[in-house]
CSV table of C-alpha atoms in Angstrom, one decimal:
chain,number,residue,atom,x,y,z
A,240,MET,CA,84.1,64.8,116.6
A,241,LYS,CA,85.3,68.0,118.4
A,242,TYR,CA,85.1,66.5,121.9
A,243,PRO,CA,87.8,63.8,121.2
A,244,LEU,CA,90.0,66.5,119.9
A,245,LEU,CA,89.5,68.7,123.0
A,246,VAL,CA,90.3,65.8,125.3
A,247,ALA,CA,93.4,65.1,123.2
A,248,LEU,CA,94.4,68.8,123.4
A,249,TYR,CA,94.2,68.7,127.1
A,250,PHE,CA,96.7,65.8,127.3
A,251,PHE,CA,99.0,67.4,124.7
A,252,VAL,CA,99.1,70.9,126.0
A,253,LEU,CA,99.3,70.6,129.8
A,254,PRO,CA,102.5,68.5,129.9
A,255,THR,CA,104.3,71.1,127.6
A,256,LEU,CA,103.5,74.0,129.8
A,257,ALA,CA,106.1,73.1,132.5
A,258,THR,CA,109.3,74.9,132.0
A,259,ASP,CA,111.5,71.9,132.8
A,260,SER,CA,109.8,69.6,130.3
A,261,PHE,CA,109.4,69.1,126.6
A,262,SER,CA,107.6,66.7,124.3
A,263,ILE,CA,108.6,65.0,121.2
A,264,TYR,CA,105.7,63.8,119.0
A,265,LEU,CA,106.0,61.1,116.5
A,266,VAL,CA,103.8,59.9,113.8
A,267,ARG,CA,104.0,57.7,110.8
A,268,HIS,CA,103.2,59.3,107.5
A,269,ALA,CA,99.5,59.3,106.6
A,270,GLU,CA,97.8,57.0,104.2
A,271,LYS,CA,99.7,56.8,100.8
A,272,GLN,CA,98.8,55.9,97.3
A,273,ALA,CA,99.4,52.4,96.1
A,274,VAL,CA,102.3,53.1,93.7
A,275,LEU,CA,105.7,51.7,94.2
A,276,ASN,CA,108.0,54.8,93.9
A,277,ASP,CA,107.7,57.6,96.5
A,278,PRO,CA,103.8,57.7,96.5
A,279,LYS,CA,101.8,60.8,97.4
A,280,LEU,CA,99.1,60.9,100.1
A,281,THR,CA,95.6,59.7,99.4
A,282,PRO,CA,92.7,62.1,100.0
A,283,CYS,CA,92.3,60.4,103.4
A,284,GLY,CA,96.0,60.8,104.1
A,285,GLN,CA,95.7,64.5,103.3
A,286,LEU,CA,92.7,64.8,105.9
A,287,ARG,CA,94.9,63.0,108.5
A,288,ALA,CA,97.8,65.3,107.9
A,289,GLU,CA,95.4,68.2,108.6
A,290,GLN,CA,94.0,66.5,111.7
A,291,ILE,CA,97.6,66.0,113.1
A,292,ALA,CA,98.1,69.8,112.7
A,293,THR,CA,94.9,70.5,114.5
A,294,MET,CA,95.6,68.1,117.3
A,295,LEU,CA,99.0,69.7,117.9
A,296,GLU,CA,97.9,73.2,117.3
A,297,HIS,CA,98.6,74.4,120.8
A,298,THR,CA,101.5,72.4,121.7
A,299,GLN,CA,104.1,75.1,120.9
A,300,ILE,CA,106.0,72.9,118.3
A,301,LYS,CA,109.4,74.5,117.6
A,302,HIS,CA,110.7,72.1,114.9
A,303,VAL,CA,109.1,69.8,112.4
A,304,TYR,CA,111.2,66.9,111.1
A,305,SER,CA,110.5,64.5,108.2
A,306,THR,CA,112.3,62.1,106.0
A,307,ALA,CA,112.8,63.2,102.4
A,308,TYR,CA,109.8,61.2,100.9
A,309,ARG,CA,106.8,62.9,99.5
A,310,ARG,CA,104.3,61.0,101.8
A,311,THR,CA,106.3,62.2,105.0
A,312,MET,CA,106.8,65.7,103.7
A,313,ALA,CA,103.1,66.0,102.9
A,314,THR,CA,102.1,64.7,106.3
A,315,ALA,CA,104.4,67.4,108.0
A,316,ALA,CA,103.3,70.2,105.7
A,317,PRO,CA,100.1,71.3,107.4
A,318,ILE,CA,101.6,71.8,110.9
A,319,ALA,CA,104.7,73.4,109.5
A,320,LYS,CA,102.5,75.8,107.6
A,321,GLN,CA,100.3,76.4,110.6
A,322,GLN,CA,103.3,77.1,112.8
A,323,GLN,CA,105.3,78.9,110.1
A,324,LEU,CA,108.2,76.5,110.4
A,325,ALA,CA,110.5,74.9,107.7
A,326,ILE,CA,110.4,71.2,107.5
A,327,GLN,CA,113.8,69.8,108.4
A,328,GLN,CA,114.9,66.5,107.0
A,329,TYR,CA,116.5,63.7,108.9
A,330,LEU,CA,118.1,60.5,107.8
A,331,PRO,CA,116.2,57.4,108.8
A,332,LYS,CA,119.4,55.3,108.8
A,333,GLU,CA,120.9,57.6,111.5
A,334,LEU,CA,118.2,57.4,114.2
A,335,SER,CA,120.5,57.1,117.2
A,336,GLN,CA,122.3,60.3,116.3
A,337,PHE,CA,118.9,61.9,115.5
A,338,ALA,CA,117.5,60.8,119.0
A,339,GLN,CA,120.4,62.4,120.7
A,340,LYS,CA,119.9,65.7,118.8
A,341,LEU,CA,116.2,65.7,119.7
A,342,LEU,CA,116.9,65.2,123.4
A,343,LYS,CA,119.6,67.9,123.5
A,344,GLN,CA,117.3,70.4,121.8
A,345,LYS,CA,114.9,70.3,124.7
A,346,GLU,CA,112.1,71.7,122.6
A,347,ASN,CA,108.7,70.5,121.5
A,348,VAL,CA,109.0,68.9,118.1
A,349,LEU,CA,107.1,66.7,115.6
A,350,VAL,CA,108.8,63.9,113.8
A,351,VAL,CA,107.2,62.3,110.8
A,352,GLY,CA,108.5,58.9,109.8
A,353,HIS,CA,107.5,55.4,108.6
A,354,SER,CA,106.1,52.2,110.2
A,355,ASN,CA,109.6,51.0,111.1
A,356,THR,CA,111.4,54.3,111.9
A,357,THR,CA,108.6,55.8,114.1
A,358,ARG,CA,108.6,52.7,116.3
A,359,GLN,CA,112.4,52.5,116.6
A,360,LEU,CA,112.8,56.3,117.2
A,361,SER,CA,110.0,56.1,119.8
A,362,ALA,CA,111.8,53.3,121.6
A,363,LEU,CA,115.3,55.0,121.4
A,364,LEU,CA,113.9,58.3,122.9
A,365,SER,CA,111.7,56.8,125.6
A,366,LYS,CA,113.6,53.7,126.5
A,367,PHE,CA,110.4,51.8,126.5
A,368,ASP,CA,109.4,48.9,124.3
A,369,VAL,CA,107.2,50.0,121.4
A,370,ALA,CA,105.0,47.6,119.5
A,371,GLU,CA,105.6,47.2,115.8
A,372,LEU,CA,103.3,49.0,113.3
A,373,THR,CA,101.7,47.2,110.5
A,374,GLU,CA,101.5,48.6,107.0
A,375,GLN,CA,97.8,49.3,107.7
A,376,GLN,CA,98.3,51.4,110.9
A,377,TYR,CA,98.2,55.1,110.4
A,378,ARG,CA,96.4,56.3,113.5
A,379,ASN,CA,99.1,56.2,116.2
A,380,LEU,CA,100.5,59.4,117.6
A,381,TYR,CA,103.3,58.9,120.1
A,382,GLN,CA,104.2,61.6,122.8
A,383,ILE,CA,107.4,61.3,124.6
A,384,GLN,CA,107.5,63.7,127.5
A,385,VAL,CA,111.0,64.4,128.9
A,386,SER,CA,111.4,66.1,132.3
A,387,ASP,CA,113.6,66.1,135.3
A,388,GLN,CA,111.5,63.3,136.7
A,389,GLY,CA,112.3,61.0,133.6
A,390,LYS,CA,110.5,60.2,130.4
A,391,THR,CA,107.0,59.0,129.7
A,392,LEU,CA,105.6,57.5,126.6
A,393,THR,CA,101.9,58.0,125.7
A,394,LEU,CA,100.3,56.5,122.7
A,395,PHE,CA,97.2,58.4,121.2
A,396,THR,CA,94.9,57.1,118.6
A,397,GLN,CA,93.8,59.7,116.0
A,398,PRO,CA,90.1,59.7,115.6
A,399,LEU,CA,89.9,59.7,111.8
A,400,ILE,CA,89.0,56.3,110.3
A,401,CYS,CA,89.2,56.0,106.6
A,402,GLN,CA,87.1,53.6,104.7
């Protein structure tokens, strides 16, 4: 299991080392409990949140953003703690303005969202079509690399599979 993480780290870290580029990482919150009102993460979801922090450990994340829900905040918490950063909240209904803010910052960031907002924000930031996420998809991690040469969108699949 360590080798897929090392390969992923290679692809995450090298693009962020150039001084004229930065990366925006986007994930949907991890697996949530099956309750209606603002559910917490399941044990598997907690493991996934830790895995995201491990995968992004060497990417020099400068900001961590999340919506105000428990499941997104809990997904963002491990990397925020690891990098000693506060989790900043964003409004999912104002994605266009938020996308502009992220691009103007020109820093490596992680954004934790939902099945619809993660796809929409990835498309806004990259200007590429992004496939919809189903309610069962939790393994996608999007990297939008921005440089003088343009934008690239890379979709990574997290190795953790919950049963």
